[in-house]
Every structure is written in C-alpha cells, then in structure tokens.
Amino acid sequence: MLLTTASDRVVADHRATADTVVDMPTPVRPIDLTDDATVTEVLDLAERVGEVVLASGTAVMDTTTQIEFIAATYGLSHCDIDVTYNSIRISADRGTRLPPATTMRVVHYRALDFTRLAAVDRLTRRIRTELVPPQDALAALDEITSAPHPYPRWSATLGWALMAAGVALLLNGGWLVALVSFGTTTLIDRTNRLLNRRGLPFFFQHMAGGAIAATPAVLVSTFAANLHLDPALIIAAGIAVLLAGLQLVGAVEDAITGAPVTASARMLEVIMMTGGIIAGIALTLRVAEVFEATVPTVEMTSTRDLTNLPLKLFAGALTAGAFALACYAEQRALAAAAFSGAAATIVYLLVQHFGFGPIISSGVAATVVGLAGGLLARRALTPPLVVAVAGITPLLPGLKVYRGLYALLNDELIIGLNQLFSAFAVGLALAAGVTLGEWIARDLRRPRIVQRMGALRRPRMATH
C-alpha cells in the first residue's frame, strides 16, 4: 500500500526504539546554521514535540532529552534547554560569528492522549534514525496533533466507568458495588466534560466529581441497608478514578531527577486537585447529616488480601486496561497495560502477605510496573509512560483517602491525619517505584551506541 501522507512517510516504523541502533546516518548533512528561517523551523519542531510529551505527564529530564536529540539531529548540537511546568525555552549556539537562536513555547494544556504520545514517539524515532527534512517532520507533527481521537468520546467514558468497577472488585466490593460504581463514574465523567466546556476551573470539577461519588453511597446507606453492601467502596472507587488523571508520577520523577521547580508545581496541582475531591465528598456528607441521612461508615481493616485471587487479578487487569482506554491508548497498548495492572496487583498482594505494609508493598509493585513498562513498551511499540501509569492505577489509595476524611469528620483527628498521610506516602511510593523501575529497564537494555559513547551521539558535519 502506498504511503501518501506526510505522517505516513515519517511515522510508519514498526521497530521499537530500544531495539534499534540509534547511530546517525553517515554523513549527516546538517541544516545551514546561517539560515535563520531553517534554524527557527528546527527549534519549532523540537519545542512542539516537547510540548506533546510534557503535556502528557512526561518528566522534565525525558522531555529535555527528546528536545535535545531532535535539535542535534539537524546540527544544533549545542543548546541550552529550559523546561518548566508550562513552558519550554531553547537557546541554540551557532558559533562565535552568529548570534544564538532563542525561542520559547508556552504549554497551555494538559492532555492524557496516549495515542498522540505514541505517534510523537514514533516520529522522534524516525527523526533519530534518518535525517527527515524539517518540513516533512513538521507536516507529520501537524497531522498528529490535529488528528481526532482514535475512538469515539463515549469510549473514554466507558473506560473510566470500567476502571471504577475494577477498583470496586479489587476492594472486595462485589458485583453490585461494581455496577453502582460504574454508573456513578459515568455520571462523573459526563458532568465534568460539560463543566469543562463551560470553562470551570479543574479544582471545582474535581469537587463536583467528589460530590457525585459520595451521593450514591449515601443513598445506598440510607435506603438500601438490607442489601448488605459496603457503600464506602463506591466512594473509594470514585476517588481512585479522579486521582488517576493527576500527574503524580511526573511530579515525583521530576523531584528525584533534579527538576524541583516543575516538581513543586506539579505536586501543588496534585494536592489542590485532591483537596477538591475531598471538599466535594465532605460537603456531600455534611449535607447528608443535615437531612438525617446515613453516612457510609468505613472499616479500618485491610481489604487487600489473597482471597479471591483470580478475581483480583482480573480486576487489576481491568482497572489498568480501562484507564489506558480512557486515555485513548492504541489497541496494542491496551493488552500491555492490562498485563502491567495484573502484575502490580499480584506483587502488591504477595509482598503484603509476607508482612510488609502498604507503603513498601506499593513501592515494590510500582518498581515491577516501571520495569515492565520499560520492557513491554518495546514489544507494544508504546512509550513506557503509558504502561507504567496505567499499571499503578489498581494501587491508588482511594479507600485510604476516604478513611482519613471519615475520621476527620467524626473528630478523630489523629486517625484521620494518619490515614491521609498514609495515602500520600503510598502515592509517593508508587511514583518513586515507577521511576526506579524505568531506570532499571533503561540500564538493562541500553542501546549499544549509548553504552559505547556514554551519551547521545551528535551528528557530524559533512566534509568536502
């Protein structure tokens, strides 16, 4: 079949990055550094690639590496790159006789679109292995960023709803609780989409999501107590879904890898959005008390054990795969994400079974997920971030957040703060474990050219 579009010519590559030697073509013919228009075109390409990966939650160091390699491929091998939470700045040194070329781009959006991220990853791979003209690369990037989602929007709603059902099953909630969680999350997603179109700030969207998550739980506690359900798990599932869209992994990875400014900004966003979820739930529970409705109680005992192990493995795989679907991951990435979620679940349960607490268990499981993300992503031709972030979703501490809030509302200050701090620590352990696992994967399968040179190889100037 003929490749007719610019994106087809540039993106059509079916080999994984880590399995392809990244030595540059010889000789590389860099751009004319005296041509301001061409230099600006290359810098624009590098910045726009960086914008997509940064908006998807990629860490600053990985974003910087992608930008640097693209610029170096075209001959701009000496660049100062500054990536922050919402901006990218590049200053390219063109020698002693030419002024540096400087450009800046502001990142105005955050979008968990894993198909777009994977397409940009393939485009970057192609640029690394053959010197694609900047005009063709920009044309392909335009098509990638303007292309519609690969699935209809209702499929994303289905993904979030299935994720909530999976979390409910994972917490021993049973099929009826899973069904109620499915319907509740469907309402949360559709409501927040409507609010987002009206420009409501994300804090209030998460507040609305928390309120919607708590309402069915209150109704079940008040009017259907004879069903012997655990309504608190409906709230926990809703919290887990709302937390899954936050950039916790990127925030912790930035802090670990030396980008404190961006890490602080991302962590503040995570804390604020979590605060919005808690505020929405707390408001709903207080209103329920005013109308003398029954507030869902919560047990402080662990619900994660080895009982019903096949069901929990299925639930873990469903949770991770559904999250990947909600983020428009490509079809070949869905199976990898589901496998990663099942692996995280079994590792977590086994580590906890041997006497370790939830924080260590989460960290170990997340490390396995990060390693699996680095290895499986190569076979699925998907960026490791997709598999890793989806894989930890079954372990998000939604129930701990509700336990802490419930204790605080009942004047149990020490218990409440302990549960909330434990939930925060679990989140940090998950993010840190993913970072460590990805590092191990890179070290195990580092391309030979990088092992030999110790750094990314720069293009050579053609000699005459």
GROMACS .gro file of C-alpha atoms in nm:
model
  464
    1MET     CA    1   0.000   0.000   0.000
    2LEU     CA    2   0.140   0.341  -0.092
    3LEU     CA    3   0.218   0.589   0.183
    4THR     CA    4   0.059   0.911   0.069
    5THR     CA    5   0.053   1.146   0.366
    6ALA     CA    6   0.339   1.318   0.541
    7SER     CA    7   0.261   1.144   0.869
    8ASP     CA    8   0.257   0.803   0.697
    9ARG     CA    9   0.600   0.866   0.544
   10VAL     CA   10   0.755   0.980   0.869
   11VAL     CA   11   0.573   0.778   1.135
   12ALA     CA   12   0.547   0.440   0.959
   13ASP     CA   13   0.802   0.248   1.167
   14HIS     CA   14   0.741  -0.088   1.328
   15ARG     CA   15   1.057  -0.131   1.534
   16ALA     CA   16   1.088  -0.043   1.898
   17THR     CA   17   1.323   0.236   1.997
   18ALA     CA   18   1.538   0.032   2.234
   19ASP     CA   19   1.583  -0.243   1.975
   20THR     CA   20   1.703  -0.005   1.704
   21VAL     CA   21   2.063   0.115   1.694
   22VAL     CA   22   2.046   0.493   1.717
   23ASP     CA   23   2.368   0.567   1.523
   24MET     CA   24   2.307   0.859   1.291
   25PRO     CA   25   2.334   0.828   0.910
   26THR     CA   26   2.684   0.895   0.773
   27PRO     CA   27   2.750   1.158   0.673
   28VAL     CA   28   2.473   1.365   0.832
   29ARG     CA   29   2.404   1.685   0.640
   30PRO     CA   30   2.300   1.940   0.900
   31ILE     CA   31   2.097   2.247   0.822
   32ASP     CA   32   2.260   2.575   0.726
   33LEU     CA   33   2.314   2.745   1.062
   34THR     CA   34   2.326   3.086   0.890
   35ASP     CA   35   1.969   3.043   0.762
   36ASP     CA   36   1.754   3.195   1.036
   37ALA     CA   37   1.429   3.059   0.890
   38THR     CA   38   1.552   2.699   0.882
   39VAL     CA   39   1.701   2.719   1.231
   40THR     CA   40   1.374   2.858   1.363
   41GLU     CA   41   1.188   2.576   1.188
   42VAL     CA   42   1.401   2.312   1.363
   43LEU     CA   43   1.361   2.479   1.702
   44ASP     CA   44   0.985   2.497   1.648
   45LEU     CA   45   0.978   2.124   1.567
   46ALA     CA   46   1.178   2.039   1.880
   47GLU     CA   47   0.959   2.257   2.101
   48ARG     CA   48   0.634   2.121   1.967
   49VAL     CA   49   0.747   1.763   2.022
   50GLY     CA   50   0.845   1.863   2.375
   51GLU     CA   51   0.505   2.024   2.425
   52VAL     CA   52   0.320   1.699   2.346
   53VAL     CA   53   0.530   1.479   2.574
   54LEU     CA   54   0.532   1.733   2.858
   55ALA     CA   55   0.155   1.781   2.840
   56SER     CA   56   0.113   1.404   2.865
   57GLY     CA   57   0.290   1.394   3.202
   58THR     CA   58   0.642   1.302   3.089
   59ALA     CA   59   0.917   1.405   3.330
   60VAL     CA   60   1.129   1.712   3.258
   61MET     CA   61   1.451   1.515   3.203
   62ASP     CA   62   1.292   1.285   2.945
   63THR     CA   63   1.129   1.582   2.773
   64THR     CA   64   1.462   1.764   2.763
   65THR     CA   65   1.634   1.458   2.613
   66GLN     CA   66   1.381   1.436   2.330
   67ILE     CA   67   1.414   1.807   2.252
   68GLU     CA   68   1.793   1.792   2.264
   69PHE     CA   69   1.818   1.492   2.035
   70ILE     CA   70   1.587   1.638   1.772
   71ALA     CA   71   1.782   1.965   1.768
   72ALA     CA   72   2.115   1.778   1.749
   73THR     CA   73   1.993   1.564   1.460
   74TYR     CA   74   1.970   1.875   1.244
   75GLY     CA   75   2.305   2.016   1.356
   76LEU     CA   76   2.206   2.227   1.658
   77SER     CA   77   2.425   2.023   1.890
   78HIS     CA   78   2.489   2.298   2.147
   79CYS     CA   79   2.158   2.400   2.300
   80ASP     CA   80   2.058   2.529   2.641
   81ILE     CA   81   1.713   2.387   2.713
   82ASP     CA   82   1.491   2.501   3.000
   83VAL     CA   83   1.172   2.301   3.056
   84THR     CA   84   0.937   2.409   3.334
   85TYR     CA   85   0.582   2.321   3.430
   86ASN     CA   86   0.420   2.518   3.148
   87SER     CA   87   0.696   2.646   2.920
   88ILE     CA   88   0.986   2.533   2.702
   89ARG     CA   89   1.281   2.759   2.619
   90ILE     CA   90   1.566   2.673   2.379
   91SER     CA   91   1.879   2.876   2.309
   92ALA     CA   92   2.092   2.730   2.028
   93ASP     CA   93   2.460   2.826   1.997
   94ARG     CA   94   2.552   2.879   1.631
   95GLY     CA   95   2.919   2.959   1.681
   96THR     CA   96   3.121   3.270   1.755
   97ARG     CA   97   3.022   3.457   1.440
   98LEU     CA   98   2.646   3.415   1.469
   99PRO     CA   99   2.410   3.522   1.747
  100PRO     CA  100   2.234   3.241   1.935
  101ALA     CA  101   1.887   3.144   1.817
  102THR     CA  102   1.639   3.158   2.102
  103THR     CA  103   1.275   3.058   2.113
  104MET     CA  104   1.009   2.985   2.375
  105ARG     CA  105   0.679   2.799   2.375
  106VAL     CA  106   0.410   2.803   2.645
  107VAL     CA  107   0.226   2.479   2.716
  108HIS     CA  108  -0.139   2.577   2.755
  109TYR     CA  109  -0.298   2.236   2.811
  110ARG     CA  110  -0.268   1.901   2.988
  111ALA     CA  111  -0.399   1.601   2.798
  112LEU     CA  112  -0.375   1.228   2.867
  113ASP     CA  113  -0.387   1.129   2.499
  114PHE     CA  114  -0.165   0.822   2.477
  115THR     CA  115  -0.223   0.771   2.104
  116ARG     CA  116  -0.080   1.114   2.030
  117LEU     CA  117   0.210   1.048   2.266
  118ALA     CA  118   0.290   0.718   2.093
  119ALA     CA  119   0.269   0.878   1.748
  120VAL     CA  120   0.512   1.153   1.851
  121ASP     CA  121   0.742   0.886   1.994
  122ARG     CA  122   0.747   0.709   1.657
  123LEU     CA  123   0.807   1.037   1.481
  124THR     CA  124   1.103   1.109   1.710
  125ARG     CA  125   1.239   0.759   1.646
  126ARG     CA  126   1.225   0.818   1.272
  127ILE     CA  127   1.400   1.152   1.304
  128ARG     CA  128   1.674   0.982   1.506
  129THR     CA  129   1.741   0.708   1.253
  130GLU     CA  130   1.721   0.905   0.928
  131LEU     CA  131   1.750   1.273   0.859
  132VAL     CA  132   1.390   1.363   0.780
  133PRO     CA  133   1.361   1.712   0.629
  134PRO     CA  134   1.225   1.957   0.888
  135GLN     CA  135   0.934   2.048   0.662
  136ASP     CA  136   0.819   1.684   0.640
  137ALA     CA  137   0.860   1.634   1.014
  138LEU     CA  138   0.655   1.947   1.088
  139ALA     CA  139   0.384   1.838   0.844
  140ALA     CA  140   0.365   1.499   1.015
  141LEU     CA  141   0.352   1.662   1.357
  142ASP     CA  142   0.068   1.887   1.241
  143GLU     CA  143  -0.130   1.583   1.135
  144ILE     CA  144  -0.060   1.406   1.465
  145THR     CA  145  -0.169   1.697   1.683
  146SER     CA  146  -0.477   1.781   1.476
  147ALA     CA  147  -0.598   1.423   1.423
  148PRO     CA  148  -0.918   1.321   1.603
  149HIS     CA  149  -0.909   1.067   1.884
  150PRO     CA  150  -0.885   0.706   1.762
  151TYR     CA  151  -1.204   0.613   1.949
  152PRO     CA  152  -1.533   0.798   1.996
  153ARG     CA  153  -1.553   1.007   2.311
  154TRP     CA  154  -1.804   0.773   2.471
  155SER     CA  155  -1.531   0.506   2.477
  156ALA     CA  156  -1.333   0.724   2.719
  157THR     CA  157  -1.637   0.745   2.944
  158LEU     CA  158  -1.668   0.366   2.919
  159GLY     CA  159  -1.302   0.334   3.015
  160TRP     CA  160  -1.336   0.547   3.330
  161ALA     CA  161  -1.653   0.360   3.430
  162LEU     CA  162  -1.488   0.020   3.381
  163MET     CA  163  -1.192   0.139   3.584
  164ALA     CA  164  -1.421   0.226   3.876
  165ALA     CA  165  -1.585  -0.116   3.852
  166GLY     CA  166  -1.243  -0.280   3.855
  167VAL     CA  167  -1.137  -0.087   4.167
  168ALA     CA  168  -1.459  -0.189   4.344
  169LEU     CA  169  -1.396  -0.555   4.265
  170LEU     CA  170  -1.035  -0.523   4.376
  171LEU     CA  171  -1.151  -0.394   4.716
  172ASN     CA  172  -1.387  -0.693   4.764
  173GLY     CA  173  -1.691  -0.481   4.688
  174GLY     CA  174  -1.878  -0.741   4.487
  175TRP     CA  175  -2.052  -0.712   4.154
  176LEU     CA  176  -2.338  -0.491   4.275
  177VAL     CA  177  -2.099  -0.232   4.419
  178ALA     CA  178  -1.903  -0.254   4.094
  179LEU     CA  179  -2.222  -0.186   3.896
  180VAL     CA  180  -2.311   0.117   4.109
  181SER     CA  181  -1.952   0.245   4.078
  182PHE     CA  182  -1.976   0.202   3.701
  183GLY     CA  183  -2.290   0.417   3.683
  184THR     CA  184  -2.154   0.677   3.927
  185THR     CA  185  -1.832   0.725   3.733
  186THR     CA  186  -2.022   0.753   3.407
  187LEU     CA  187  -2.213   1.045   3.558
  188ILE     CA  188  -1.892   1.200   3.694
  189ASP     CA  189  -1.723   1.190   3.354
  190ARG     CA  190  -2.016   1.331   3.159
  191THR     CA  191  -2.073   1.605   3.416
  192ASN     CA  192  -1.709   1.711   3.419
  193ARG     CA  193  -1.697   1.718   3.039
  194LEU     CA  194  -1.993   1.957   3.042
  195LEU     CA  195  -1.832   2.173   3.312
  196ASN     CA  196  -1.502   2.173   3.124
  197ARG     CA  197  -1.670   2.302   2.808
  198ARG     CA  198  -1.805   2.588   3.017
  199GLY     CA  199  -1.456   2.672   3.140
  200LEU     CA  200  -1.498   2.579   3.507
  201PRO     CA  201  -1.155   2.550   3.679
  202PHE     CA  202  -1.037   2.194   3.738
  203PHE     CA  203  -1.045   2.233   4.116
  204PHE     CA  204  -1.423   2.276   4.107
  205GLN     CA  205  -1.458   1.995   3.852
  206HIS     CA  206  -1.285   1.760   4.097
  207MET     CA  207  -1.503   1.897   4.374
  208ALA     CA  208  -1.812   1.815   4.168
  209GLY     CA  209  -1.671   1.470   4.097
  210GLY     CA  210  -1.620   1.406   4.468
  211ALA     CA  211  -1.977   1.515   4.544
  212ILE     CA  212  -2.119   1.287   4.274
  213ALA     CA  213  -1.909   0.994   4.401
  214ALA     CA  214  -2.043   1.034   4.755
  215THR     CA  215  -2.412   1.080   4.668
  216PRO     CA  216  -2.496   0.719   4.562
  217ALA     CA  217  -2.308   0.588   4.865
  218VAL     CA  218  -2.525   0.799   5.095
  219LEU     CA  219  -2.842   0.686   4.916
  220VAL     CA  220  -2.745   0.318   4.942
  221SER     CA  221  -2.660   0.357   5.313
  222THR     CA  222  -2.991   0.529   5.383
  223PHE     CA  223  -3.241   0.337   5.172
  224ALA     CA  224  -3.080   0.002   5.089
  225ALA     CA  225  -2.908  -0.105   5.408
  226ASN     CA  226  -3.068  -0.450   5.380
  227LEU     CA  227  -2.857  -0.524   5.071
  228HIS     CA  228  -2.550  -0.564   5.294
  229LEU     CA  229  -2.326  -0.364   5.064
  230ASP     CA  230  -2.024  -0.152   5.158
  231PRO     CA  231  -2.114   0.193   5.021
  232ALA     CA  232  -1.775   0.334   5.124
  233LEU     CA  233  -1.620   0.135   4.840
  234ILE     CA  234  -1.830   0.332   4.590
  235ILE     CA  235  -1.666   0.649   4.716
  236ALA     CA  236  -1.323   0.484   4.715
  237ALA     CA  237  -1.367   0.380   4.351
  238GLY     CA  238  -1.469   0.732   4.254
  239ILE     CA  239  -1.167   0.879   4.434
  240ALA     CA  240  -0.932   0.637   4.257
  241VAL     CA  241  -1.070   0.737   3.918
  242LEU     CA  242  -1.033   1.108   3.993
  243LEU     CA  243  -0.679   1.058   4.125
  244ALA     CA  244  -0.577   0.856   3.819
  245GLY     CA  245  -0.584   1.160   3.593
  246LEU     CA  246  -0.336   1.356   3.806
  247GLN     CA  247   0.034   1.382   3.720
  248LEU     CA  248   0.173   1.230   4.039
  249VAL     CA  249   0.431   1.012   3.863
  250GLY     CA  250   0.573   1.306   3.668
  251ALA     CA  251   0.587   1.522   3.982
  252VAL     CA  252   0.785   1.270   4.186
  253GLU     CA  253   1.011   1.178   3.894
  254ASP     CA  254   1.093   1.546   3.844
  255ALA     CA  255   1.179   1.580   4.214
  256ILE     CA  256   1.403   1.273   4.203
  257THR     CA  257   1.581   1.360   3.879
  258GLY     CA  258   1.665   1.721   3.965
  259ALA     CA  259   1.380   1.941   3.841
  260PRO     CA  260   1.250   2.088   4.169
  261VAL     CA  261   1.065   2.385   4.019
  262THR     CA  262   0.847   2.175   3.791
  263ALA     CA  263   0.814   1.906   4.058
  264SER     CA  264   0.681   2.166   4.304
  265ALA     CA  265   0.431   2.299   4.052
  266ARG     CA  266   0.305   1.955   3.958
  267MET     CA  267   0.285   1.842   4.320
  268LEU     CA  268   0.092   2.156   4.415
  269GLU     CA  269  -0.153   2.079   4.136
  270VAL     CA  270  -0.192   1.721   4.261
  271ILE     CA  271  -0.252   1.843   4.618
  272MET     CA  272  -0.503   2.107   4.507
  273MET     CA  273  -0.700   1.864   4.290
  274THR     CA  274  -0.703   1.605   4.570
  275GLY     CA  275  -0.823   1.879   4.804
  276GLY     CA  276  -1.107   1.949   4.563
  277ILE     CA  277  -1.210   1.580   4.568
  278ILE     CA  278  -1.204   1.576   4.949
  279ALA     CA  279  -1.400   1.900   4.968
  280GLY     CA  280  -1.674   1.765   4.741
  281ILE     CA  281  -1.708   1.445   4.943
  282ALA     CA  282  -1.703   1.630   5.277
  283LEU     CA  283  -1.970   1.873   5.161
  284THR     CA  284  -2.196   1.588   5.049
  285LEU     CA  285  -2.154   1.401   5.376
  286ARG     CA  286  -2.232   1.713   5.581
  287VAL     CA  287  -2.545   1.778   5.377
  288ALA     CA  288  -2.644   1.415   5.433
  289GLU     CA  289  -2.610   1.463   5.809
  290VAL     CA  290  -2.824   1.778   5.796
  291PHE     CA  291  -3.104   1.581   5.629
  292GLU     CA  292  -3.050   1.294   5.876
  293ALA     CA  293  -2.936   1.055   5.605
  294THR     CA  294  -2.693   0.773   5.684
  295VAL     CA  295  -2.328   0.848   5.617
  296PRO     CA  296  -2.137   0.543   5.484
  297THR     CA  297  -1.914   0.401   5.756
  298VAL     CA  298  -1.576   0.254   5.677
  299GLU     CA  299  -1.374  -0.029   5.826
  300MET     CA  300  -1.009   0.038   5.910
  301THR     CA  301  -0.907  -0.320   5.835
  302SER     CA  302  -0.727  -0.402   5.510
  303THR     CA  303  -0.938  -0.514   5.216
  304ARG     CA  304  -0.637  -0.622   5.009
  305ASP     CA  305  -0.554  -0.987   5.074
  306LEU     CA  306  -0.504  -1.309   4.878
  307THR     CA  307  -0.868  -1.416   4.898
  308ASN     CA  308  -1.044  -1.444   4.560
  309LEU     CA  309  -0.706  -1.408   4.388
  310PRO     CA  310  -0.824  -1.486   4.031
  311LEU     CA  311  -1.097  -1.223   4.061
  312LYS     CA  312  -0.850  -0.968   4.194
  313LEU     CA  313  -0.604  -1.036   3.914
  314PHE     CA  314  -0.889  -0.986   3.667
  315ALA     CA  315  -0.990  -0.666   3.847
  316GLY     CA  316  -0.633  -0.534   3.842
  317ALA     CA  317  -0.600  -0.602   3.471
  318LEU     CA  318  -0.942  -0.448   3.405
  319THR     CA  319  -0.855  -0.135   3.603
  320ALA     CA  320  -0.528  -0.073   3.419
  321GLY     CA  321  -0.663  -0.162   3.076
  322ALA     CA  322  -0.971   0.056   3.126
  323PHE     CA  323  -0.753   0.352   3.229
  324ALA     CA  324  -0.545   0.309   2.913
  325LEU     CA  325  -0.868   0.301   2.709
  326ALA     CA  326  -0.992   0.617   2.881
  327CYS     CA  327  -0.667   0.788   2.780
  328TYR     CA  328  -0.708   0.680   2.415
  329ALA     CA  329  -0.419   0.434   2.418
  330GLU     CA  330  -0.362   0.239   2.097
  331GLN     CA  331  -0.510  -0.107   2.077
  332ARG     CA  332  -0.174  -0.281   2.101
  333ALA     CA  333  -0.103  -0.091   2.424
  334LEU     CA  334  -0.424  -0.200   2.598
  335ALA     CA  335  -0.307  -0.559   2.649
  336ALA     CA  336   0.032  -0.440   2.777
  337ALA     CA  337  -0.139  -0.206   3.023
  338ALA     CA  338  -0.373  -0.481   3.144
  339PHE     CA  339  -0.080  -0.720   3.196
  340SER     CA  340   0.101  -0.448   3.391
  341GLY     CA  341  -0.204  -0.393   3.615
  342ALA     CA  342  -0.233  -0.765   3.689
  343ALA     CA  343   0.140  -0.783   3.768
  344ALA     CA  344   0.113  -0.486   4.005
  345THR     CA  345  -0.180  -0.648   4.183
  346ILE     CA  346  -0.016  -0.986   4.241
  347VAL     CA  347   0.316  -0.834   4.351
  348TYR     CA  348   0.142  -0.599   4.593
  349LEU     CA  349  -0.067  -0.877   4.746
  350LEU     CA  350   0.230  -1.113   4.779
  351VAL     CA  351   0.458  -0.853   4.939
  352GLN     CA  352   0.185  -0.755   5.184
  353HIS     CA  353   0.114  -1.123   5.256
  354PHE     CA  354   0.473  -1.162   5.374
  355GLY     CA  355   0.425  -0.897   5.641
  356PHE     CA  356   0.516  -0.569   5.475
  357GLY     CA  357   0.296  -0.261   5.500
  358PRO     CA  358   0.106  -0.090   5.219
  359ILE     CA  359   0.377   0.170   5.153
  360ILE     CA  360   0.657  -0.081   5.093
  361SER     CA  361   0.421  -0.313   4.907
  362SER     CA  362   0.316  -0.027   4.680
  363GLY     CA  363   0.676   0.074   4.614
  364VAL     CA  364   0.785  -0.281   4.524
  365ALA     CA  365   0.483  -0.333   4.299
  366ALA     CA  366   0.539   0.001   4.127
  367THR     CA  367   0.904  -0.085   4.065
  368VAL     CA  368   0.794  -0.403   3.889
  369VAL     CA  369   0.542  -0.198   3.691
  370GLY     CA  370   0.809   0.055   3.588
  371LEU     CA  371   1.039  -0.227   3.479
  372ALA     CA  372   0.755  -0.397   3.291
  373GLY     CA  373   0.665  -0.064   3.133
  374GLY     CA  374   1.018  -0.023   3.002
  375LEU     CA  375   1.030  -0.377   2.861
  376LEU     CA  376   0.670  -0.435   2.750
  377ALA     CA  377   0.651  -0.093   2.587
  378ARG     CA  378   0.919  -0.201   2.342
  379ARG     CA  379   0.718  -0.501   2.232
  380ALA     CA  380   0.394  -0.300   2.216
  381LEU     CA  381   0.569  -0.006   2.048
  382THR     CA  382   0.432   0.226   2.315
  383PRO     CA  383   0.611   0.482   2.535
  384PRO     CA  384   0.689   0.337   2.881
  385LEU     CA  385   0.483   0.612   3.046
  386VAL     CA  386   0.163   0.461   2.904
  387VAL     CA  387   0.218   0.116   3.053
  388ALA     CA  388   0.365   0.241   3.382
  389VAL     CA  389   0.097   0.498   3.467
  390ALA     CA  390  -0.181   0.256   3.374
  391GLY     CA  391  -0.018  -0.024   3.573
  392ILE     CA  392  -0.024   0.157   3.908
  393THR     CA  393  -0.390   0.260   3.886
  394PRO     CA  394  -0.513  -0.053   4.075
  395LEU     CA  395  -0.297   0.055   4.370
  396LEU     CA  396  -0.416   0.415   4.404
  397PRO     CA  397  -0.516   0.482   4.768
  398GLY     CA  398  -0.877   0.586   4.716
  399LEU     CA  399  -1.001   0.398   5.022
  400LYS     CA  400  -0.732   0.547   5.247
  401VAL     CA  401  -0.836   0.897   5.141
  402TYR     CA  402  -1.196   0.826   5.238
  403ARG     CA  403  -1.093   0.662   5.564
  404GLY     CA  404  -0.898   0.973   5.658
  405LEU     CA  405  -1.181   1.205   5.564
  406TYR     CA  406  -1.437   0.995   5.754
  407ALA     CA  407  -1.221   1.001   6.067
  408LEU     CA  408  -1.172   1.378   6.046
  409LEU     CA  409  -1.546   1.436   6.009
  410ASN     CA  410  -1.602   1.226   6.322
  411ASP     CA  411  -1.348   1.427   6.527
  412GLU     CA  412  -1.087   1.151   6.516
  413LEU     CA  413  -0.807   1.388   6.424
  414ILE     CA  414  -0.508   1.159   6.479
  415ILE     CA  415  -0.661   0.866   6.289
  416GLY     CA  416  -0.774   1.091   6.005
  417LEU     CA  417  -0.438   1.261   5.959
  418ASN     CA  418  -0.263   0.924   5.982
  419GLN     CA  419  -0.478   0.781   5.703
  420LEU     CA  420  -0.437   1.086   5.480
  421PHE     CA  421  -0.060   1.090   5.535
  422SER     CA  422  -0.050   0.717   5.462
  423ALA     CA  423  -0.242   0.776   5.138
  424PHE     CA  424   0.008   1.047   5.041
  425ALA     CA  425   0.301   0.817   5.125
  426VAL     CA  426   0.151   0.537   4.914
  427GLY     CA  427   0.121   0.780   4.623
  428LEU     CA  428   0.485   0.882   4.658
  429ALA     CA  429   0.593   0.517   4.682
  430LEU     CA  430   0.403   0.436   4.362
  431ALA     CA  431   0.561   0.724   4.170
  432ALA     CA  432   0.912   0.659   4.305
  433GLY     CA  433   0.883   0.287   4.228
  434VAL     CA  434   0.783   0.358   3.868
  435THR     CA  435   1.083   0.590   3.830
  436LEU     CA  436   1.322   0.327   3.967
  437GLY     CA  437   1.172   0.051   3.751
  438GLU     CA  438   1.205   0.261   3.434
  439TRP     CA  439   1.569   0.337   3.519
  440ILE     CA  440   1.642  -0.035   3.562
  441ALA     CA  441   1.478  -0.110   3.228
  442ARG     CA  442   1.686   0.153   3.051
  443ASP     CA  443   2.007   0.030   3.212
  444LEU     CA  444   1.933  -0.332   3.120
  445ARG     CA  445   1.859  -0.266   2.754
  446ARG     CA  446   2.055   0.049   2.681
  447PRO     CA  447   2.138   0.071   2.309
  448ARG     CA  448   2.497  -0.023   2.224
  449ILE     CA  449   2.586   0.315   2.080
  450VAL     CA  450   2.491   0.480   2.411
  451GLN     CA  451   2.691   0.227   2.611
  452ARG     CA  452   2.996   0.287   2.397
  453MET     CA  453   2.984   0.665   2.381
  454GLY     CA  454   2.833   0.732   2.723
  455ALA     CA  455   2.594   0.990   2.579
  456LEU     CA  456   2.373   1.052   2.280
  457ARG     CA  457   2.584   1.076   1.969
  458ARG     CA  458   2.582   1.412   1.790
  459PRO     CA  459   2.554   1.446   1.414
  460ARG     CA  460   2.881   1.504   1.232
  461MET     CA  461   2.932   1.791   0.991
  462ALA     CA  462   2.972   1.674   0.635
  463THR     CA  463   3.324   1.725   0.498
  464HIS     CA  464   3.404   1.830   0.146
   0.00000   0.00000   0.00000
